[in-house]
Short mmCIF file of C-alpha atoms in Angstrom, two decimals:
data_model
loop_
_atom_site.label_atom_id
_atom_site.label_comp_id
_atom_site.label_asym_id
_atom_site.label_seq_id
_atom_site.Cartn_x
_atom_site.Cartn_y
_atom_site.Cartn_z
CA MET A 1 0.00 0.00 0.00
CA SER A 2 1.27 3.44 -0.90
CA TYR A 3 -0.15 6.40 0.98
CA GLN A 4 -0.04 8.39 -2.27
CA ASP A 5 -2.94 6.25 -3.50
CA ILE A 6 -5.06 7.23 -0.48
CA ILE A 7 -4.03 10.73 0.60
CA SER A 8 -5.26 13.59 -1.58
CA MET A 9 -4.92 17.38 -1.51
CA GLU A 10 -7.43 19.64 -3.20
CA PRO A 11 -7.16 23.44 -2.98
CA GLY A 12 -10.89 23.95 -2.33
CA LYS A 13 -11.28 21.21 0.27
CA ARG A 14 -10.32 21.71 3.91
CA GLY A 15 -8.03 24.57 2.91
CA GLY A 16 -5.86 22.32 0.76
CA ARG A 17 -4.93 20.11 3.70
CA ALA A 18 -4.12 16.45 3.14
CA CYS A 19 -7.34 14.42 3.22
CA ILE A 20 -8.30 10.78 2.89
CA ARG A 21 -9.59 9.56 -0.50
CA HIS A 22 -11.03 12.94 -1.52
CA MET A 23 -13.25 12.99 1.57
CA ARG A 24 -13.39 15.86 4.03
CA ILE A 25 -11.58 13.85 6.71
CA ALA A 26 -8.11 15.35 7.08
CA VAL A 27 -4.97 13.40 7.88
CA ALA A 28 -4.44 15.79 10.81
CA ASP A 29 -7.85 14.78 12.21
CA VAL A 30 -6.93 11.10 12.18
CA LEU A 31 -3.49 11.77 13.68
CA GLY A 32 -5.11 13.85 16.42
CA TRP A 33 -7.54 11.08 17.29
CA LEU A 34 -4.69 8.57 17.46
CA ALA A 35 -2.64 10.95 19.63
CA ALA A 36 -5.63 11.33 21.94
CA GLY A 37 -5.60 7.57 22.50
CA GLN A 38 -8.34 6.37 20.21
CA THR A 39 -7.79 2.95 18.69
CA HIS A 40 -8.17 2.18 15.00
CA ALA A 41 -11.39 0.32 15.83
CA GLN A 42 -12.82 3.33 17.69
CA ILE A 43 -12.02 5.67 14.80
CA ILE A 44 -13.60 3.31 12.27
CA ALA A 45 -16.67 2.91 14.50
CA ASP A 46 -17.08 6.71 14.53
CA PHE A 47 -16.27 7.05 10.82
CA PRO A 48 -17.27 3.80 9.08
CA GLU A 49 -16.21 5.22 5.71
CA LEU A 50 -12.59 4.89 6.89
CA THR A 51 -10.56 1.68 6.64
CA GLU A 52 -7.49 0.31 8.36
CA ASP A 53 -5.54 1.15 5.21
CA ASP A 54 -6.71 4.77 5.46
CA ILE A 55 -5.39 5.05 9.01
CA ARG A 56 -2.08 3.41 8.10
CA ALA A 57 -1.80 5.78 5.12
CA CYS A 58 -2.14 8.75 7.51
CA LEU A 59 0.69 7.38 9.62
CA ALA A 60 2.85 6.73 6.55
CA TYR A 61 2.15 10.24 5.26
CA ALA A 62 3.16 11.76 8.62
CA ALA A 63 6.32 9.65 8.78
CA ASP A 64 7.30 10.64 5.24
CA ARG A 65 6.63 14.30 5.95
CA GLU A 66 8.75 14.13 9.10
CA ARG A 67 11.63 12.58 7.14
CA ARG A 68 11.45 15.40 4.61
CA LEU A 69 11.65 18.22 7.18
CA VAL A 70 14.83 20.21 6.89
CA THR A 71 16.08 22.03 9.91
CA ALA A 72 18.19 25.14 9.66
CA PRO A 73 21.56 24.99 11.36
CA THR A 74 21.81 27.00 14.56
#
């Protein structure tokens, strides 16, 4: 599974933020729910349109974005 097949960005949707499969559920929303302690099963129960692959794609997207961050030397 490649997160690029699941994560989409559209200028007119959610301010251009990364979303899941062209829906209005943002990657940041899913990451926030996970950070708050919700399990994958709880998230899917609240949002049945999401799948396990969607949640894993959010994590992969965040990991890739973190790897790409460049820090300025101090």
